[in-house]
Amino acid sequence: MWLTTLWILFSFLGASAANDGILQRGIISNSSSNSHEPIVKMFIKNMTDSIATRQPNSISALFDEGFFFYVCKRSFNKTQFVKMLSEVPKKTPVTITLKSIGDYPIVNYVKFFATVTGVAPVPLEVRFIISPFENQHTLSEASLPWCRLRPYDDFVREESPEVIYQKFMKRMIKTINSKDKVLISGLFEPDFTFSGCEEDYDKKEYISVLEELSPSVTNFSLVTYVDKGPLIQYFASIE
């Protein structure tokens, strides 16, 4: 049923304002926020310790490749935000104080709120989302919850569609080759459908196929894309 090269259409949000209702990366989680507390506290400790070094490589390890920090007038990608943190004067302590933990509508993802000092003239109330990847938790997204969510046409994308594609594909290849069903599931929307030449596959069926791919997926070759603002459609081939 599978050819050496498969043509697929990727449609996902390139980068939108933070929104708990966006389910582009997984399935509903019913876990209690209490069970997440040790994970969050450990992550905050690791993050505080890494920022204290002011070493970009140490700080960078805390973030997903597709990380964005959303503020009221713009956003910062991983490279930009790591640079900002590494340039905070060493004499200025950066503190992260946990305020609350909440469930997030993606399995194994955790949302928490904390007060951050040392990175701005005043303390910041920040909303964080962390996710599991390669036996650790990394920061997927951060935002200022009191900022008004802007409409899509007011969003300023900090990276080109090509860069967004390369980062997403890098993570997708690693995830598929891990053969971890939970991580693979997190790549797709709940109502995802793969339309083949002879039949269609829902999310569960498609994940089963990806788990059985052999040899390992090594590359997704970008053919073209259609940029529709918050939505980017990619045409690519699997090799």
PDB file of C-alpha atoms in Angstrom:
ATOM      1  CA  MET A   1       0.000   0.000   0.000  1.00  0.00           C
ATOM      2  CA  TRP A   2       3.005   2.250   0.365  1.00  0.00           C
ATOM      3  CA  LEU A   3       5.210   3.455  -2.467  1.00  0.00           C
ATOM      4  CA  THR A   4       8.857   4.404  -2.075  1.00  0.00           C
ATOM      5  CA  THR A   5       7.857   8.034  -2.329  1.00  0.00           C
ATOM      6  CA  LEU A   6       4.569   9.252  -0.897  1.00  0.00           C
ATOM      7  CA  TRP A   7       3.062  12.594  -1.691  1.00  0.00           C
ATOM      8  CA  ILE A   8       1.517  14.222   1.292  1.00  0.00           C
ATOM      9  CA  LEU A   9      -0.075  17.531   2.106  1.00  0.00           C
ATOM     10  CA  PHE A  10       0.792  19.111   5.421  1.00  0.00           C
ATOM     11  CA  SER A  11      -1.608  21.752   6.700  1.00  0.00           C
ATOM     12  CA  PHE A  12      -0.891  23.160  10.094  1.00  0.00           C
ATOM     13  CA  LEU A  13      -0.721  26.500  11.890  1.00  0.00           C
ATOM     14  CA  GLY A  14       2.638  28.039  11.091  1.00  0.00           C
ATOM     15  CA  ALA A  15       2.519  30.100  14.269  1.00  0.00           C
ATOM     16  CA  SER A  16      -0.494  31.643  15.896  1.00  0.00           C
ATOM     17  CA  ALA A  17      -1.211  33.540  19.057  1.00  0.00           C
ATOM     18  CA  ALA A  18      -1.270  31.350  22.146  1.00  0.00           C
ATOM     19  CA  ASN A  19      -4.630  29.628  22.492  1.00  0.00           C
ATOM     20  CA  ASP A  20      -5.603  26.739  24.756  1.00  0.00           C
ATOM     21  CA  GLY A  21      -8.236  25.747  22.213  1.00  0.00           C
ATOM     22  CA  ILE A  22      -5.722  24.997  19.478  1.00  0.00           C
ATOM     23  CA  LEU A  23      -5.268  21.235  19.265  1.00  0.00           C
ATOM     24  CA  GLN A  24      -2.791  21.032  16.415  1.00  0.00           C
ATOM     25  CA  ARG A  25      -0.379  18.769  18.238  1.00  0.00           C
ATOM     26  CA  GLY A  26      -2.265  16.010  19.958  1.00  0.00           C
ATOM     27  CA  ILE A  27      -5.182  14.513  21.817  1.00  0.00           C
ATOM     28  CA  ILE A  28      -7.193  15.315  24.931  1.00  0.00           C
ATOM     29  CA  SER A  29      -5.525  14.733  28.285  1.00  0.00           C
ATOM     30  CA  ASN A  30      -7.450  13.907  31.465  1.00  0.00           C
ATOM     31  CA  SER A  31      -4.477  13.960  33.803  1.00  0.00           C
ATOM     32  CA  SER A  32      -4.667  15.838  37.087  1.00  0.00           C
ATOM     33  CA  SER A  33      -2.591  18.969  37.533  1.00  0.00           C
ATOM     34  CA  ASN A  34      -1.399  17.582  40.883  1.00  0.00           C
ATOM     35  CA  SER A  35       0.424  14.763  39.123  1.00  0.00           C
ATOM     36  CA  HIS A  36       2.328  17.328  37.049  1.00  0.00           C
ATOM     37  CA  GLU A  37       3.738  19.247  40.016  1.00  0.00           C
ATOM     38  CA  PRO A  38       7.025  17.274  40.362  1.00  0.00           C
ATOM     39  CA  ILE A  39       7.634  17.604  36.615  1.00  0.00           C
ATOM     40  CA  VAL A  40       6.996  21.351  36.639  1.00  0.00           C
ATOM     41  CA  LYS A  41       9.133  21.994  39.717  1.00  0.00           C
ATOM     42  CA  MET A  42      12.016  20.011  38.249  1.00  0.00           C
ATOM     43  CA  PHE A  43      11.723  21.874  34.958  1.00  0.00           C
ATOM     44  CA  ILE A  44      11.710  25.256  36.729  1.00  0.00           C
ATOM     45  CA  LYS A  45      14.834  24.270  38.692  1.00  0.00           C
ATOM     46  CA  ASN A  46      16.616  23.142  35.520  1.00  0.00           C
ATOM     47  CA  MET A  47      15.577  26.299  33.713  1.00  0.00           C
ATOM     48  CA  THR A  48      16.693  28.579  36.551  1.00  0.00           C
ATOM     49  CA  ASP A  49      20.055  26.801  36.806  1.00  0.00           C
ATOM     50  CA  SER A  50      20.615  26.920  33.038  1.00  0.00           C
ATOM     51  CA  ILE A  51      19.741  30.613  32.752  1.00  0.00           C
ATOM     52  CA  ALA A  52      22.119  31.353  35.642  1.00  0.00           C
ATOM     53  CA  THR A  53      25.023  30.086  33.524  1.00  0.00           C
ATOM     54  CA  ARG A  54      24.221  32.634  30.783  1.00  0.00           C
ATOM     55  CA  GLN A  55      25.554  29.994  28.367  1.00  0.00           C
ATOM     56  CA  PRO A  56      23.468  29.819  25.143  1.00  0.00           C
ATOM     57  CA  ASN A  57      24.081  26.090  24.661  1.00  0.00           C
ATOM     58  CA  SER A  58      22.910  25.261  28.174  1.00  0.00           C
ATOM     59  CA  ILE A  59      19.842  27.486  27.900  1.00  0.00           C
ATOM     60  CA  SER A  60      19.003  26.276  24.384  1.00  0.00           C
ATOM     61  CA  ALA A  61      18.614  22.670  25.569  1.00  0.00           C
ATOM     62  CA  LEU A  62      15.466  23.688  27.459  1.00  0.00           C
ATOM     63  CA  PHE A  63      13.520  24.690  24.356  1.00  0.00           C
ATOM     64  CA  ASP A  64      11.767  22.925  21.488  1.00  0.00           C
ATOM     65  CA  GLU A  65      13.036  23.858  18.038  1.00  0.00           C
ATOM     66  CA  GLY A  66       9.644  25.355  17.244  1.00  0.00           C
ATOM     67  CA  PHE A  67       9.425  27.402  20.452  1.00  0.00           C
ATOM     68  CA  PHE A  68       7.873  30.884  20.408  1.00  0.00           C
ATOM     69  CA  PHE A  69       7.443  33.459  23.173  1.00  0.00           C
ATOM     70  CA  TYR A  70       4.348  35.543  22.448  1.00  0.00           C
ATOM     71  CA  VAL A  71       4.130  39.068  23.838  1.00  0.00           C
ATOM     72  CA  CYS A  72       1.584  41.770  23.130  1.00  0.00           C
ATOM     73  CA  LYS A  73       3.130  43.345  20.041  1.00  0.00           C
ATOM     74  CA  ARG A  74       5.389  40.632  18.626  1.00  0.00           C
ATOM     75  CA  SER A  75       6.889  37.208  19.188  1.00  0.00           C
ATOM     76  CA  PHE A  76      10.362  35.768  19.703  1.00  0.00           C
ATOM     77  CA  ASN A  77      11.576  32.451  18.344  1.00  0.00           C
ATOM     78  CA  LYS A  78      13.949  30.102  20.134  1.00  0.00           C
ATOM     79  CA  THR A  79      17.153  31.692  18.845  1.00  0.00           C
ATOM     80  CA  GLN A  80      16.029  35.203  19.708  1.00  0.00           C
ATOM     81  CA  PHE A  81      14.778  34.307  23.176  1.00  0.00           C
ATOM     82  CA  VAL A  82      17.862  32.279  24.104  1.00  0.00           C
ATOM     83  CA  LYS A  83      20.018  35.224  23.040  1.00  0.00           C
ATOM     84  CA  MET A  84      17.966  37.556  25.249  1.00  0.00           C
ATOM     85  CA  LEU A  85      18.326  35.277  28.280  1.00  0.00           C
ATOM     86  CA  SER A  86      22.067  34.798  27.777  1.00  0.00           C
ATOM     87  CA  GLU A  87      22.562  38.577  27.665  1.00  0.00           C
ATOM     88  CA  VAL A  88      20.876  39.288  31.008  1.00  0.00           C
ATOM     89  CA  PRO A  89      23.626  40.728  33.264  1.00  0.00           C
ATOM     90  CA  LYS A  90      25.022  38.038  35.562  1.00  0.00           C
ATOM     91  CA  LYS A  91      24.554  40.261  38.582  1.00  0.00           C
ATOM     92  CA  THR A  92      20.805  40.276  37.875  1.00  0.00           C
ATOM     93  CA  PRO A  93      19.193  37.130  39.294  1.00  0.00           C
ATOM     94  CA  VAL A  94      16.486  35.528  37.164  1.00  0.00           C
ATOM     95  CA  THR A  95      13.793  33.876  39.263  1.00  0.00           C
ATOM     96  CA  ILE A  96      10.804  31.757  38.245  1.00  0.00           C
ATOM     97  CA  THR A  97       8.133  31.356  40.914  1.00  0.00           C
ATOM     98  CA  LEU A  98       5.400  28.806  40.264  1.00  0.00           C
ATOM     99  CA  LYS A  99       1.860  30.167  40.643  1.00  0.00           C
ATOM    100  CA  SER A 100      -0.407  27.422  39.340  1.00  0.00           C
ATOM    101  CA  ILE A 101      -0.572  24.330  37.132  1.00  0.00           C
ATOM    102  CA  GLY A 102      -3.333  23.468  34.713  1.00  0.00           C
ATOM    103  CA  ASP A 103      -4.253  20.656  32.352  1.00  0.00           C
ATOM    104  CA  TYR A 104      -3.592  21.146  28.662  1.00  0.00           C
ATOM    105  CA  PRO A 105      -5.678  19.530  25.880  1.00  0.00           C
ATOM    106  CA  ILE A 106      -2.741  17.528  24.539  1.00  0.00           C
ATOM    107  CA  VAL A 107      -1.608  14.298  26.142  1.00  0.00           C
ATOM    108  CA  ASN A 108       1.559  14.676  28.276  1.00  0.00           C
ATOM    109  CA  TYR A 109       1.755  18.431  27.674  1.00  0.00           C
ATOM    110  CA  VAL A 110       1.640  20.599  30.801  1.00  0.00           C
ATOM    111  CA  LYS A 111       0.552  24.211  31.221  1.00  0.00           C
ATOM    112  CA  PHE A 112       1.704  26.274  34.177  1.00  0.00           C
ATOM    113  CA  PHE A 113       1.796  29.908  35.228  1.00  0.00           C
ATOM    114  CA  ALA A 114       4.771  31.534  36.937  1.00  0.00           C
ATOM    115  CA  THR A 115       6.098  34.935  37.942  1.00  0.00           C
ATOM    116  CA  VAL A 116       9.409  35.693  36.237  1.00  0.00           C
ATOM    117  CA  THR A 117      11.781  38.394  37.469  1.00  0.00           C
ATOM    118  CA  GLY A 118      15.094  39.632  36.127  1.00  0.00           C
ATOM    119  CA  VAL A 119      14.278  39.629  32.409  1.00  0.00           C
ATOM    120  CA  ALA A 120      12.206  42.826  32.363  1.00  0.00           C
ATOM    121  CA  PRO A 121      11.962  46.025  34.433  1.00  0.00           C
ATOM    122  CA  VAL A 122       8.913  44.591  36.222  1.00  0.00           C
ATOM    123  CA  PRO A 123       7.918  41.025  37.200  1.00  0.00           C
ATOM    124  CA  LEU A 124       6.136  39.155  34.410  1.00  0.00           C
ATOM    125  CA  GLU A 125       3.242  36.747  34.766  1.00  0.00           C
ATOM    126  CA  VAL A 126       4.027  34.114  32.144  1.00  0.00           C
ATOM    127  CA  ARG A 127       2.093  31.143  30.826  1.00  0.00           C
ATOM    128  CA  PHE A 128       4.356  28.190  29.947  1.00  0.00           C
ATOM    129  CA  ILE A 129       3.689  24.971  28.052  1.00  0.00           C
ATOM    130  CA  ILE A 130       6.171  22.123  28.354  1.00  0.00           C
ATOM    131  CA  SER A 131       6.170  18.838  26.464  1.00  0.00           C
ATOM    132  CA  PRO A 132       8.049  15.521  26.644  1.00  0.00           C
ATOM    133  CA  PHE A 133      10.696  14.795  24.042  1.00  0.00           C
ATOM    134  CA  GLU A 134      13.614  12.352  24.176  1.00  0.00           C
ATOM    135  CA  ASN A 135      13.251  11.492  27.873  1.00  0.00           C
ATOM    136  CA  GLN A 136      13.010  15.074  29.072  1.00  0.00           C
ATOM    137  CA  HIS A 137      10.591  17.997  29.129  1.00  0.00           C
ATOM    138  CA  THR A 138      11.269  21.041  26.989  1.00  0.00           C
ATOM    139  CA  LEU A 139       9.532  24.371  26.622  1.00  0.00           C
ATOM    140  CA  SER A 140       7.141  24.417  23.665  1.00  0.00           C
ATOM    141  CA  GLU A 141       5.604  27.844  24.152  1.00  0.00           C
ATOM    142  CA  ALA A 142       5.453  30.840  26.480  1.00  0.00           C
ATOM    143  CA  SER A 143       3.148  33.837  26.458  1.00  0.00           C
ATOM    144  CA  LEU A 144       1.853  36.764  28.476  1.00  0.00           C
ATOM    145  CA  PRO A 145      -1.748  35.739  29.263  1.00  0.00           C
ATOM    146  CA  TRP A 146      -2.927  39.289  29.885  1.00  0.00           C
ATOM    147  CA  CYS A 147      -2.127  40.348  26.316  1.00  0.00           C
ATOM    148  CA  ARG A 148      -5.134  40.556  24.051  1.00  0.00           C
ATOM    149  CA  LEU A 149      -5.065  37.720  21.524  1.00  0.00           C
ATOM    150  CA  ARG A 150      -4.530  39.335  18.181  1.00  0.00           C
ATOM    151  CA  PRO A 151      -6.315  38.358  14.956  1.00  0.00           C
ATOM    152  CA  TYR A 152      -4.274  36.363  12.482  1.00  0.00           C
ATOM    153  CA  ASP A 153      -3.755  39.284  10.125  1.00  0.00           C
ATOM    154  CA  ASP A 154      -2.013  41.183  12.936  1.00  0.00           C
ATOM    155  CA  PHE A 155       0.463  38.400  13.580  1.00  0.00           C
ATOM    156  CA  VAL A 156       4.067  39.037  12.570  1.00  0.00           C
ATOM    157  CA  ARG A 157       5.788  35.770  11.732  1.00  0.00           C
ATOM    158  CA  GLU A 158       9.433  35.800  12.771  1.00  0.00           C
ATOM    159  CA  GLU A 159      10.518  32.949  10.481  1.00  0.00           C
ATOM    160  CA  SER A 160      10.013  32.093   6.838  1.00  0.00           C
ATOM    161  CA  PRO A 161       7.750  29.183   5.794  1.00  0.00           C
ATOM    162  CA  GLU A 162      10.879  27.282   4.712  1.00  0.00           C
ATOM    163  CA  VAL A 163      12.469  27.565   8.165  1.00  0.00           C
ATOM    164  CA  ILE A 164       9.222  26.617   9.909  1.00  0.00           C
ATOM    165  CA  TYR A 165       8.980  23.577   7.604  1.00  0.00           C
ATOM    166  CA  GLN A 166      12.565  22.451   8.254  1.00  0.00           C
ATOM    167  CA  LYS A 167      12.126  22.657  12.038  1.00  0.00           C
ATOM    168  CA  PHE A 168       8.823  20.797  11.998  1.00  0.00           C
ATOM    169  CA  MET A 169      10.175  18.085   9.699  1.00  0.00           C
ATOM    170  CA  LYS A 170      13.282  17.625  11.832  1.00  0.00           C
ATOM    171  CA  ARG A 171      11.076  16.953  14.836  1.00  0.00           C
ATOM    172  CA  MET A 172       8.693  14.813  12.811  1.00  0.00           C
ATOM    173  CA  ILE A 173      11.494  12.542  11.526  1.00  0.00           C
ATOM    174  CA  LYS A 174      12.923  12.059  15.030  1.00  0.00           C
ATOM    175  CA  THR A 175       9.482  11.351  16.418  1.00  0.00           C
ATOM    176  CA  ILE A 176       8.489   8.852  13.719  1.00  0.00           C
ATOM    177  CA  ASN A 177      11.788   7.001  14.035  1.00  0.00           C
ATOM    178  CA  SER A 178      11.346   6.787  17.816  1.00  0.00           C
ATOM    179  CA  LYS A 179       8.355   4.455  17.193  1.00  0.00           C
ATOM    180  CA  ASP A 180       6.767   5.993  20.302  1.00  0.00           C
ATOM    181  CA  LYS A 181       3.006   6.038  19.685  1.00  0.00           C
ATOM    182  CA  VAL A 182       2.343   8.850  22.180  1.00  0.00           C
ATOM    183  CA  LEU A 183       4.959  11.144  20.645  1.00  0.00           C
ATOM    184  CA  ILE A 184       3.838  10.333  17.098  1.00  0.00           C
ATOM    185  CA  SER A 185       0.238  11.031  18.069  1.00  0.00           C
ATOM    186  CA  GLY A 186       1.266  14.492  19.219  1.00  0.00           C
ATOM    187  CA  LEU A 187       2.205  15.438  15.652  1.00  0.00           C
ATOM    188  CA  PHE A 188      -1.363  15.281  14.359  1.00  0.00           C
ATOM    189  CA  GLU A 189      -4.690  16.955  14.953  1.00  0.00           C
ATOM    190  CA  PRO A 190      -7.410  14.720  16.441  1.00  0.00           C
ATOM    191  CA  ASP A 191      -9.400  14.816  13.182  1.00  0.00           C
ATOM    192  CA  PHE A 192      -6.359  14.252  10.927  1.00  0.00           C
ATOM    193  CA  THR A 193      -7.019  12.267   7.730  1.00  0.00           C
ATOM    194  CA  PHE A 194      -4.511  10.960   5.190  1.00  0.00           C
ATOM    195  CA  SER A 195      -6.132  10.632   1.768  1.00  0.00           C
ATOM    196  CA  GLY A 196      -4.448   7.936  -0.294  1.00  0.00           C
ATOM    197  CA  CYS A 197      -5.071   6.938  -3.890  1.00  0.00           C
ATOM    198  CA  GLU A 198      -7.403   4.060  -2.974  1.00  0.00           C
ATOM    199  CA  GLU A 199      -8.518   4.745   0.590  1.00  0.00           C
ATOM    200  CA  ASP A 200      -8.370   7.220   3.464  1.00  0.00           C
ATOM    201  CA  TYR A 201      -6.744   6.719   6.867  1.00  0.00           C
ATOM    202  CA  ASP A 202      -7.797   8.388  10.106  1.00  0.00           C
ATOM    203  CA  LYS A 203      -5.272   9.461  12.723  1.00  0.00           C
ATOM    204  CA  LYS A 204      -5.120   6.095  14.524  1.00  0.00           C
ATOM    205  CA  GLU A 205      -4.716   4.131  11.286  1.00  0.00           C
ATOM    206  CA  TYR A 206      -2.059   6.486   9.948  1.00  0.00           C
ATOM    207  CA  ILE A 207      -0.034   6.319  13.176  1.00  0.00           C
ATOM    208  CA  SER A 208      -0.074   2.508  12.940  1.00  0.00           C
ATOM    209  CA  VAL A 209       1.337   2.760   9.428  1.00  0.00           C
ATOM    210  CA  LEU A 210       4.080   5.166  10.518  1.00  0.00           C
ATOM    211  CA  GLU A 211       5.081   2.793  13.327  1.00  0.00           C
ATOM    212  CA  GLU A 212       5.636   0.035  10.775  1.00  0.00           C
ATOM    213  CA  LEU A 213       7.687   2.046   8.283  1.00  0.00           C
ATOM    214  CA  SER A 214      10.942   0.268   7.434  1.00  0.00           C
ATOM    215  CA  PRO A 215      13.618   1.318   6.834  1.00  0.00           C
ATOM    216  CA  SER A 216      13.497   4.431   8.973  1.00  0.00           C
ATOM    217  CA  VAL A 217      12.256   7.671   7.478  1.00  0.00           C
ATOM    218  CA  THR A 218      15.298   9.781   6.616  1.00  0.00           C
ATOM    219  CA  ASN A 219      13.933  12.841   4.869  1.00  0.00           C
ATOM    220  CA  PHE A 220      10.876  14.830   3.840  1.00  0.00           C
ATOM    221  CA  SER A 221      11.726  16.700   0.646  1.00  0.00           C
ATOM    222  CA  LEU A 222       9.879  19.993   0.282  1.00  0.00           C
ATOM    223  CA  VAL A 223       8.333  20.379  -3.167  1.00  0.00           C
ATOM    224  CA  THR A 224       6.348  23.568  -2.696  1.00  0.00           C
ATOM    225  CA  TYR A 225       4.149  25.391  -0.212  1.00  0.00           C
ATOM    226  CA  VAL A 226       1.194  27.764  -0.124  1.00  0.00           C
ATOM    227  CA  ASP A 227       1.413  30.493   2.515  1.00  0.00           C
ATOM    228  CA  LYS A 228      -2.028  31.537   3.771  1.00  0.00           C
ATOM    229  CA  GLY A 229      -0.940  33.637   6.736  1.00  0.00           C
ATOM    230  CA  PRO A 230      -1.597  31.592   9.893  1.00  0.00           C
ATOM    231  CA  LEU A 231      -2.010  28.456   7.767  1.00  0.00           C
ATOM    232  CA  ILE A 232       0.792  27.029   5.642  1.00  0.00           C
ATOM    233  CA  GLN A 233       0.173  24.124   3.256  1.00  0.00           C
ATOM    234  CA  TYR A 234       3.246  22.041   2.409  1.00  0.00           C
ATOM    235  CA  PHE A 235       3.665  19.559  -0.418  1.00  0.00           C
ATOM    236  CA  ALA A 236       6.486  17.118   0.296  1.00  0.00           C
ATOM    237  CA  SER A 237       7.743  13.611  -0.443  1.00  0.00           C
ATOM    238  CA  ILE A 238       8.845  10.973   2.072  1.00  0.00           C
ATOM    239  CA  GLU A 239      12.154   9.258   1.369  1.00  0.00           C
TER     240      GLU A 239
END
